[in-house]
Short mmCIF file of C-alpha atoms and ligand atoms in Angstrom, two decimals:
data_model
loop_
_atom_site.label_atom_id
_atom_site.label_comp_id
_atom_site.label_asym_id
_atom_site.label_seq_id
_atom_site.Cartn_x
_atom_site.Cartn_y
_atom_site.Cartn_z
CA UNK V 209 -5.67 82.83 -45.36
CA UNK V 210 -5.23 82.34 -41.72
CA UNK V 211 -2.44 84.24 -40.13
CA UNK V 212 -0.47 81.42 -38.37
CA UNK V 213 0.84 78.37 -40.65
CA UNK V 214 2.12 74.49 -39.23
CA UNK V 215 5.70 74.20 -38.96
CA UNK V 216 8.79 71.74 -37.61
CA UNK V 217 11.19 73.98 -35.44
CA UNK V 218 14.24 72.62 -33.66
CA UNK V 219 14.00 74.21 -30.30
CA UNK V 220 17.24 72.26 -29.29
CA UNK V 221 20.18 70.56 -30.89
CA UNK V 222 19.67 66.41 -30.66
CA UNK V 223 15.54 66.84 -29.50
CA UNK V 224 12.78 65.55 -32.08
CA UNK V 225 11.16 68.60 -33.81
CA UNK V 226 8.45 70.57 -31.99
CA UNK V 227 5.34 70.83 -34.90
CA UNK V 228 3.44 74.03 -33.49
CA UNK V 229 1.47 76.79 -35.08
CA UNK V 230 3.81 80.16 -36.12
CA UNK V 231 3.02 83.47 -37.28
CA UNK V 232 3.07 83.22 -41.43
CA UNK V 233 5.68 85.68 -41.84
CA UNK V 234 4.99 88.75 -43.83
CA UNK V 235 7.48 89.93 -46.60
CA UNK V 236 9.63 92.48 -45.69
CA UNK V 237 11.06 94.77 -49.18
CA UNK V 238 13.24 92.75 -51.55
CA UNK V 239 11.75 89.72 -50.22
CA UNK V 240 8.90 87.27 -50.76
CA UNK V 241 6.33 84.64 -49.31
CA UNK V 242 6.12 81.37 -50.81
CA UNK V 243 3.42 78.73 -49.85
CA UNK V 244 5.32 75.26 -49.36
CA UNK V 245 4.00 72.18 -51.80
CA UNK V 246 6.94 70.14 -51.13
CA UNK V 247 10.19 69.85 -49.09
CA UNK V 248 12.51 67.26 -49.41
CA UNK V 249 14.34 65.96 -46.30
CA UNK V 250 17.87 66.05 -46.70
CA UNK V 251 20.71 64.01 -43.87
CA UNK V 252 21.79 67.88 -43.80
CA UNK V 253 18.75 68.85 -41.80
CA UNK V 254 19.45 66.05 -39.81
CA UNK V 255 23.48 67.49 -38.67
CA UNK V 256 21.51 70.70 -38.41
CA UNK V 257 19.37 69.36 -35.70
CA UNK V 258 22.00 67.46 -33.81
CA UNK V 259 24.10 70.54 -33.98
CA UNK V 260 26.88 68.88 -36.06
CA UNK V 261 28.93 71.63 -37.34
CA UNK V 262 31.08 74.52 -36.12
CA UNK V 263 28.74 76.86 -37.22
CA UNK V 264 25.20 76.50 -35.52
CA UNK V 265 22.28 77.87 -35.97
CA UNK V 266 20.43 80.13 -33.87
CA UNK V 267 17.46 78.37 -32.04
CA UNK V 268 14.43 77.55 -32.89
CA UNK V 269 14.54 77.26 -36.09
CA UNK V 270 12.73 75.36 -39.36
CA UNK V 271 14.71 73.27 -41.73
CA UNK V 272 14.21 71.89 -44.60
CA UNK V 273 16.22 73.26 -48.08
CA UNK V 274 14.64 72.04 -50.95
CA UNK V 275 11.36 73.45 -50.62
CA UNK V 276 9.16 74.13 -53.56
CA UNK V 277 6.20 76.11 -53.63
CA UNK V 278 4.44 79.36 -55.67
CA UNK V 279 5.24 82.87 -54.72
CA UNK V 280 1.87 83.82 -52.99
CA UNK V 281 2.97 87.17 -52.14
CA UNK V 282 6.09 90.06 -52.74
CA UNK V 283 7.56 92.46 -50.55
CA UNK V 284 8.11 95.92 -51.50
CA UNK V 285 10.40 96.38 -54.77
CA UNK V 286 10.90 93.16 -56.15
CA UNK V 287 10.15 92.78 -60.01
CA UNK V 288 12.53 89.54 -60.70
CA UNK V 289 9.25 86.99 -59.65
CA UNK V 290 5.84 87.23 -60.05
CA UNK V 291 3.26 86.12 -57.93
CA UNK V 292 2.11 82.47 -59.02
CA UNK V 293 5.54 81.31 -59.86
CA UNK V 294 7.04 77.61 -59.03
CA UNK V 295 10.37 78.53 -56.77
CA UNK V 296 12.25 76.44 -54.27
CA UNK V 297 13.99 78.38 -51.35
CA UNK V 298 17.40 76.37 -51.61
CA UNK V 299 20.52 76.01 -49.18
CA UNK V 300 22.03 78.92 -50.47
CA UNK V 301 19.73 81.26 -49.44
CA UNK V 302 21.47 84.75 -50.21
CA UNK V 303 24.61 86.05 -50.71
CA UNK V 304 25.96 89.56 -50.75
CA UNK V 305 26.37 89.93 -54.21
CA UNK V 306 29.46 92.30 -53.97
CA UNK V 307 32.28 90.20 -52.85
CA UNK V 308 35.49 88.48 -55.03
CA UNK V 309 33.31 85.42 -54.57
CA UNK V 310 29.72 86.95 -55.59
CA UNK V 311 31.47 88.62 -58.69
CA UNK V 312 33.41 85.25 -59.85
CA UNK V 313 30.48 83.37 -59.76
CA UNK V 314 31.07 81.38 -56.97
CA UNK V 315 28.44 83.11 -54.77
CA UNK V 316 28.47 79.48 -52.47
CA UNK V 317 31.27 80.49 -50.74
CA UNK V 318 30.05 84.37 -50.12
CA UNK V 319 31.40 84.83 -46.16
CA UNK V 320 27.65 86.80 -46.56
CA UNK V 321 25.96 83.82 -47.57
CA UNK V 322 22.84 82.78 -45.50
CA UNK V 323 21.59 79.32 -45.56
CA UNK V 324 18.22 78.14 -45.62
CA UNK V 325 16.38 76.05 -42.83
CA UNK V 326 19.85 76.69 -41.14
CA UNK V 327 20.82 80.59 -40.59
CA UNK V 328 17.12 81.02 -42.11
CA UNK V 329 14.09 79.09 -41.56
CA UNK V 330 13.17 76.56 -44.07
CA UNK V 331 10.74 74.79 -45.48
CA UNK V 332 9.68 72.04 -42.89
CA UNK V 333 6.56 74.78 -42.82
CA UNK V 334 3.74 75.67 -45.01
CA UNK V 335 5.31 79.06 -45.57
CA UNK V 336 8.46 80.02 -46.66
CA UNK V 337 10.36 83.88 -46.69
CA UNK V 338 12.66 83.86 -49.44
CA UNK V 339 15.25 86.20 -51.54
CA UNK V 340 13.81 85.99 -55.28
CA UNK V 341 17.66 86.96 -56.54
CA UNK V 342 18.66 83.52 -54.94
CA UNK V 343 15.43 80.99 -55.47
CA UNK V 344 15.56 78.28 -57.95
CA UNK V 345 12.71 79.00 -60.92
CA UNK V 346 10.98 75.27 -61.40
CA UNK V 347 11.03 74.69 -65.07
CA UNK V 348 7.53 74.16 -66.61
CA UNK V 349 6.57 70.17 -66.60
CA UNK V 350 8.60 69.41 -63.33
CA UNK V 351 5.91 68.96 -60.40
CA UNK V 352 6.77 70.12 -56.99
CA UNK V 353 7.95 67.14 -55.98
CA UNK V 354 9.90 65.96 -58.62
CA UNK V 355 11.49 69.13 -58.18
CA UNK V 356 12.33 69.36 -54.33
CA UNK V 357 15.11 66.76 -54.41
CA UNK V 358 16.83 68.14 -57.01
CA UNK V 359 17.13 71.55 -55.63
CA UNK V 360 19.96 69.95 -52.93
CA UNK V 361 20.37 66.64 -53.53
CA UNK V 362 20.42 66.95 -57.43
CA UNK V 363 22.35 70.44 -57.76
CA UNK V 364 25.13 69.07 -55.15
CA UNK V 365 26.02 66.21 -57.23
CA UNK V 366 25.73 68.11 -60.36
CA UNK V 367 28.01 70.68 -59.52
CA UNK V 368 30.30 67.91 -57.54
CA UNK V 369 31.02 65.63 -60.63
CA UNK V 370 31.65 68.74 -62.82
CA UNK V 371 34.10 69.30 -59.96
CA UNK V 372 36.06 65.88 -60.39
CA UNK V 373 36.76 67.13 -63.87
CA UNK V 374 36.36 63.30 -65.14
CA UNK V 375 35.33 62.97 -69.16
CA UNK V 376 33.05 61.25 -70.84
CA UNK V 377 34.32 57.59 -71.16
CA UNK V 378 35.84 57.65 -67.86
CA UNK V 379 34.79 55.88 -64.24
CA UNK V 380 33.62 57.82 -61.76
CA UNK V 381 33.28 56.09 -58.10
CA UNK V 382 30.07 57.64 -56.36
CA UNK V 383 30.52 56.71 -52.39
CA UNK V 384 27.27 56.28 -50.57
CA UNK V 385 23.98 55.86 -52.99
CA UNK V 386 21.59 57.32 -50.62
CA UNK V 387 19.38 60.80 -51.39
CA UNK V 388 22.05 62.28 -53.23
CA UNK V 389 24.18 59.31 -54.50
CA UNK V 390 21.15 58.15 -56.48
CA UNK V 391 20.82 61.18 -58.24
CA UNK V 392 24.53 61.28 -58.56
CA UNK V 393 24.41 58.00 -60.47
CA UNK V 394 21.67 59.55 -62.95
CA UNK V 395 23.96 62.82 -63.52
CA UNK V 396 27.18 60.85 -64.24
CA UNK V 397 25.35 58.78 -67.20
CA UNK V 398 23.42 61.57 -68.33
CA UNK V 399 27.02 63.49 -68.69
CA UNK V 400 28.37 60.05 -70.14
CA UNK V 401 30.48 58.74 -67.29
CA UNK V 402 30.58 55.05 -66.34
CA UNK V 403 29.89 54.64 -63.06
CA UNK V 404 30.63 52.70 -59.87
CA UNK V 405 28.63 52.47 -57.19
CA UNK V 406 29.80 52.05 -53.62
CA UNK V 407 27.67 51.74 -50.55
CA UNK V 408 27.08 49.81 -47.05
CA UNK V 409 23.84 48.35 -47.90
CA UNK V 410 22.91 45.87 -50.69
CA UNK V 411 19.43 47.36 -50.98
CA UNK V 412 20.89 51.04 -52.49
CA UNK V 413 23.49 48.81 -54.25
CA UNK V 414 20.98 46.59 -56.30
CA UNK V 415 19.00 50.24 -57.04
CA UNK V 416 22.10 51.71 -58.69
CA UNK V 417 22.44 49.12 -60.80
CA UNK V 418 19.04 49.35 -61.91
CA UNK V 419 19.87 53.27 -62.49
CA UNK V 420 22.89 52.07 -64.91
CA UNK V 421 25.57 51.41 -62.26
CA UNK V 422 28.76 49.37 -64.08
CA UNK V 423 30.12 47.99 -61.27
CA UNK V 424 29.03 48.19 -57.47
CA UNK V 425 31.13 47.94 -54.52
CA UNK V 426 29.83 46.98 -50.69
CA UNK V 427 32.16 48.22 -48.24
CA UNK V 428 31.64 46.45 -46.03
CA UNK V 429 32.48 43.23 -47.48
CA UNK V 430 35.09 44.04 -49.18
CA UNK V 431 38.20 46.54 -49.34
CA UNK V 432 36.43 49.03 -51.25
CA UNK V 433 39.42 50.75 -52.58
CA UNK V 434 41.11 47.68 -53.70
CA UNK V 435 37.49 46.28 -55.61
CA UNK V 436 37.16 49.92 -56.97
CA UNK V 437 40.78 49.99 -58.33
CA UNK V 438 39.93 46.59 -60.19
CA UNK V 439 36.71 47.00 -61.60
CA UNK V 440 37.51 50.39 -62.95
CA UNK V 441 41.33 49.09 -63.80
CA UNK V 442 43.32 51.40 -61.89
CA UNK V 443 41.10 53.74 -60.01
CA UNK V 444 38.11 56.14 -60.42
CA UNK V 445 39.37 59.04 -62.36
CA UNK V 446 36.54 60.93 -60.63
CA UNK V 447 35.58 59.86 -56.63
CA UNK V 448 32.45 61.86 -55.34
CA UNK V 449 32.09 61.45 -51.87
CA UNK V 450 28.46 61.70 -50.62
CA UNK V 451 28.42 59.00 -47.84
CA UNK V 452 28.14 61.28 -43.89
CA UNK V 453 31.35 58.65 -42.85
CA UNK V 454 34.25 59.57 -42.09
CA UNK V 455 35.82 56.29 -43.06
CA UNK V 456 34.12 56.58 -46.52
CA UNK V 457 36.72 59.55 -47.23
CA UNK V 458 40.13 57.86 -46.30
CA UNK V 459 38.71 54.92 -48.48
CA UNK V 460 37.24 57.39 -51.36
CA UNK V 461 41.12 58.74 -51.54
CA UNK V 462 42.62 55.16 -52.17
CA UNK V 463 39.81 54.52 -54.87
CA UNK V 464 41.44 57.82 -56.77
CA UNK V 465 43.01 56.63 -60.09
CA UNK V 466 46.93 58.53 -60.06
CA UNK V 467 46.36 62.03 -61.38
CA UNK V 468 42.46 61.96 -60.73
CA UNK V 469 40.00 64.17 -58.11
CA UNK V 470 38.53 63.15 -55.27
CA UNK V 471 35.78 65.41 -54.44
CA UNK V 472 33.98 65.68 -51.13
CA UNK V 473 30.21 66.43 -50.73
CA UNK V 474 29.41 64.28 -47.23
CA UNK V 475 29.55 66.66 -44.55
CA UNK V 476 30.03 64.39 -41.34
CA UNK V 477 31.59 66.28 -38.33
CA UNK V 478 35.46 65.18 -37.81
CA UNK V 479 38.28 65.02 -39.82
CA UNK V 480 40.24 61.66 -42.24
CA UNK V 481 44.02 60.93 -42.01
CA UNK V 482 45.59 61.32 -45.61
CA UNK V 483 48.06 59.21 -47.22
CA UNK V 484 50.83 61.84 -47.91
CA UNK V 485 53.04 59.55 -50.00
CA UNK V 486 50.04 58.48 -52.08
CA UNK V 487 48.49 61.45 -52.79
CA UNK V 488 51.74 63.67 -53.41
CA UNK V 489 53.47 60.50 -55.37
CA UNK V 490 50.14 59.85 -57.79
CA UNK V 491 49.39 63.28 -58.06
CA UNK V 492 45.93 62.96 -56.37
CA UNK V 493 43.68 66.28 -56.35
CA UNK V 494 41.38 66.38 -52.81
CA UNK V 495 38.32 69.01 -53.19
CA UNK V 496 35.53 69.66 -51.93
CA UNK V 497 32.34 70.87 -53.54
CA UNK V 498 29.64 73.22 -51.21
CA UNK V 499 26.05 72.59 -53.64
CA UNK V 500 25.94 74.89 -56.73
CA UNK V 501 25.58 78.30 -57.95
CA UNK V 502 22.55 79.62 -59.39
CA UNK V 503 23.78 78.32 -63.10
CA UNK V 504 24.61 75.22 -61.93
CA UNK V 505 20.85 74.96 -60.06
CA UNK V 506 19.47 75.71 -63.40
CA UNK V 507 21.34 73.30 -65.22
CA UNK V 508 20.82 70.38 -62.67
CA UNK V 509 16.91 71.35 -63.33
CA UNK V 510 17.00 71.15 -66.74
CA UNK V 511 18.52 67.72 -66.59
CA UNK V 512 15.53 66.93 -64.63
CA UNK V 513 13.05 68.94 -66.66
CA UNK V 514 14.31 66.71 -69.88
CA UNK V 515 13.65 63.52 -68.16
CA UNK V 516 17.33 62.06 -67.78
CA UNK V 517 17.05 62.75 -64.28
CA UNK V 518 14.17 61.16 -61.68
CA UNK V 519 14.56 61.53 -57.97
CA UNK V 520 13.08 58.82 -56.43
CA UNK V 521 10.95 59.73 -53.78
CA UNK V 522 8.78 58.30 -50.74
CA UNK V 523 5.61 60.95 -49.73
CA UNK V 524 5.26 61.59 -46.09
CA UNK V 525 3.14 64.26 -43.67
CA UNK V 526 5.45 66.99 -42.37
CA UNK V 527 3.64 65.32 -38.80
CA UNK V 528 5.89 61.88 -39.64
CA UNK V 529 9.22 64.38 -40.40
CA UNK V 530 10.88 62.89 -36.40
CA UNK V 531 9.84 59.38 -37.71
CA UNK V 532 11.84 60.29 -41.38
CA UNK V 533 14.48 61.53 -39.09
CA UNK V 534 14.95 58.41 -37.35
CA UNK V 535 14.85 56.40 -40.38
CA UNK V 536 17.52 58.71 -42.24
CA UNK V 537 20.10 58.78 -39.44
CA UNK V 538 19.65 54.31 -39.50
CA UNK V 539 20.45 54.25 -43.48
CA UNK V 540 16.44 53.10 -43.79
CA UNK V 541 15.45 55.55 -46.26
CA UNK V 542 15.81 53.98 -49.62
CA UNK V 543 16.61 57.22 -51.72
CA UNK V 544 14.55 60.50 -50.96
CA UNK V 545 11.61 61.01 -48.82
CA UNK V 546 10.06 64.06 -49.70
CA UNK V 547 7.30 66.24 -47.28
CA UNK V 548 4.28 66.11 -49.61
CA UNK V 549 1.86 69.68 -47.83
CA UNK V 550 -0.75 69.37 -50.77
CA UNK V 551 -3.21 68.44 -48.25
CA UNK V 552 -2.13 69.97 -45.51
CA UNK V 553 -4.38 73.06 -44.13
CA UNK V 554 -4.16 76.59 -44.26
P1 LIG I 712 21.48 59.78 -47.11
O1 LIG I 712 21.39 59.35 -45.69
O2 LIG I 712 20.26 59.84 -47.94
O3 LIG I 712 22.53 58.86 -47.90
C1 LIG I 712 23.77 58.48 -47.38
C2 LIG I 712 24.19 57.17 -48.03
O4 LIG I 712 25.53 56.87 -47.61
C3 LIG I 712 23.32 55.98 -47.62
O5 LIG I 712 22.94 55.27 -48.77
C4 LIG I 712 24.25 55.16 -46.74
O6 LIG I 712 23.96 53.76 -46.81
C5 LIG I 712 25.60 55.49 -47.36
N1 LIG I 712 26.76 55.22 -46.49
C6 LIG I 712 26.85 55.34 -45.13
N2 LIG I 712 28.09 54.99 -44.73
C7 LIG I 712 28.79 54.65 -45.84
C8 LIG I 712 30.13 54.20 -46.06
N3 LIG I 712 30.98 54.03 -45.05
N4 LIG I 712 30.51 53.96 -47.34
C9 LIG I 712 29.64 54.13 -48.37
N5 LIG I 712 28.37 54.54 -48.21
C10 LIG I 712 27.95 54.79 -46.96
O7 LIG I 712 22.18 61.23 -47.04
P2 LIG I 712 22.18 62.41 -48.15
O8 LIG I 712 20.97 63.25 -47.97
O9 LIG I 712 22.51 61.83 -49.45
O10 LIG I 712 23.41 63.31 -47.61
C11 LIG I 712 24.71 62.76 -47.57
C12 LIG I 712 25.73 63.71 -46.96
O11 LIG I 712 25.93 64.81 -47.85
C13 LIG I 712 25.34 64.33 -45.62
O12 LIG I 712 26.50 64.39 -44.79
C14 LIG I 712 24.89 65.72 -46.00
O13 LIG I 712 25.01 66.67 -44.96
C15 LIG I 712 25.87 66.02 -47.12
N6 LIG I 712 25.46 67.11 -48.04
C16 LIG I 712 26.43 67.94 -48.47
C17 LIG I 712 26.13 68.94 -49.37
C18 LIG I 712 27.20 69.84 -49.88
O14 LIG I 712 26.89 70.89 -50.42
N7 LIG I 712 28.47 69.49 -49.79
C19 LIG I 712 24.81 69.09 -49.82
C20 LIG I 712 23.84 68.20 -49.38
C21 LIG I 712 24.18 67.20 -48.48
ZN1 LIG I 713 20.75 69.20 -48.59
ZN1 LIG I 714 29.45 87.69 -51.59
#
């Protein structure tokens, strides 16, 4: 093994990524080193290098959160992973473990928390640090890059339809059928929700409906709230938000069916004007959802691991990740392009 490894760094906010060679970072104690197979690009890394969000990260830094790979080495003192093992080194990247938040389980919203290829470099880079209390263990059968979307795009959506509380029988509205949305669709059947689709582009449309979409709304040729309300006869009693618009959230409020949660998983910078009257006089619940704990991780895997859940995905070099970029932030990528390093060197 060499002692430097490729990697895509933001050196600053709004610039392509700089691909240089790195120093392969050596694992402290408690942590360990994990060679990168696959990293799936995310429109989160993509606010993270335009600098989006209140909370910045610290330049340079690698993104990239749903990197998979096998634990090629452990730092002093860890005994829960083994080297050899399939882990992916996921948004939430630690957490303090101690806290009201740690000890009820919701460990995503640990003020501790670090995030990975954000507060901690990612996997945009053919090595990866990691905590191995926090990494996601890759069920046997699920490849690398089956796995990679899953580990953001797939646990977010998970976790964010358990969060609209909607049974089985009932309509869920999924807003924006991109990287997430399309696994979003796949969750909500598997869990035995009927689903409508809504998105700007006919394309990601027509695919949900191939993935078992009831009903499909285009908003932009239509008031999406209104055609929601009537295909699903009253309103979604579950509305996950993935689509980074903020119009997409006043509209994903309207779509609500009276008593039913609107949850909110697109993370655009800004703020959305809410209907008091309406949501006070229908009784509307307005959440949002921050990806998953480490239960919910496993569960979203297993649904993948059993087959009712298949990311689809476009293979790229990391050396095309400005290009992917680019494509992302114009709605071109059709669902999930993941960073394929099997034949990269080092
Ligand atoms: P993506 O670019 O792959 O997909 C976005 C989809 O939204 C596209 O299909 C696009 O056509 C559609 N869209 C755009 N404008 C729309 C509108 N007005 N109405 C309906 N659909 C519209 O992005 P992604 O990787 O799926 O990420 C989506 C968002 O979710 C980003 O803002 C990302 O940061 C956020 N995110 C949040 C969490 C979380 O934990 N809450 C986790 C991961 C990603
Ligand atoms: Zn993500
Ligand atoms: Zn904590």
């Amino acid at each position: 093994m060499t002692n430097t490894m490729q990697a895509a760094m933001v050196e600053a906010f709004g610039q392509p990524l700089v691909i240089r060679q790195w120093d392969i970072p050596t694992p402290g104690p408690g942590q360990i080193l994990v060679k990168t197979e696959a990293c799936g690009v995310c429109h989160t890394d993509l606010h993270a290098m335009r600098g989006d969000w209140p909370l910045k990260p610290a330049l340079p830094f690698i993104p990239g959160h749903e990197g998979i790979g096998l634990v090629v080495a452990l730092g002093e003192g860890v005994t829960s992973v083994k080297e050899g093992e399939r882990v992916g080194v996921p948004w939430l990247y630690s957490a303090c473990g101690h806290c009201e938040h740690c000890l009820a389980a919701w460990e995503t919203v640990c003020g501790e928390a670090q995030f990975g290829g954000y507060t901690k470099n990612g996997g945009f880079a053919e090595y990866i640090l990691a905590d191995p209390n926090y990494v996601a263990h890759i069920p046997a059968g699920l490849s690398a890059v089956e796995a990679a979307p899953i580990i953001c795009a797939g646990v977010t959506t998970y976790k964010g339809i358990k969060e609209t509380g909607a049974r089985p029988g009932e309509w869920i509205a999924i807003s924006g059928v991109g990287g997430l949305g399309h696994l979003a669709v796949q969750y909500a059947i598997a869990m035995g929700l009927r689903v409508c689709a809504v998105d700007i582009d006919d394309g990601k449309l027509a695919h949900a409906t191939r993935l078992g979409a009831e009903a499909v709304v285009n908003a932009k040729k239509a008031d999406p709230a209104e055609a929601v309300r009537l295909a699903t006869d009253g309103g979604a009693h579950g509305v996950l938000i993935t689509a980074p618009s903020l119009i997409a959230f006043q509209q994903g409020v309207a779509m609500t069916r009276k008593r039913g949660t609107c949850v909110l998983v697109g993370l655009p910078p800004g703020e959305f004007p809410t209907p008091l009257f309406d949501v006070v006089a229908n009784c509307i619940t307005i959440r949002g959802s921050f990806v998953g704990t480490r239960q919910d991780m496993a569960e979203a895997l297993a649904f993948a691991a059993s087959g009712k859940v298949k990311a689809d995905i476009e293979l790229q070099p990391l050396s095309a990740i400005n290009t992917v970029f680019e494509r992302l932030e114009k709605g071109d990528v059709p669902s999930r392009v993941v960073i394929d390093f099997s034949h990269a060197a080092g």
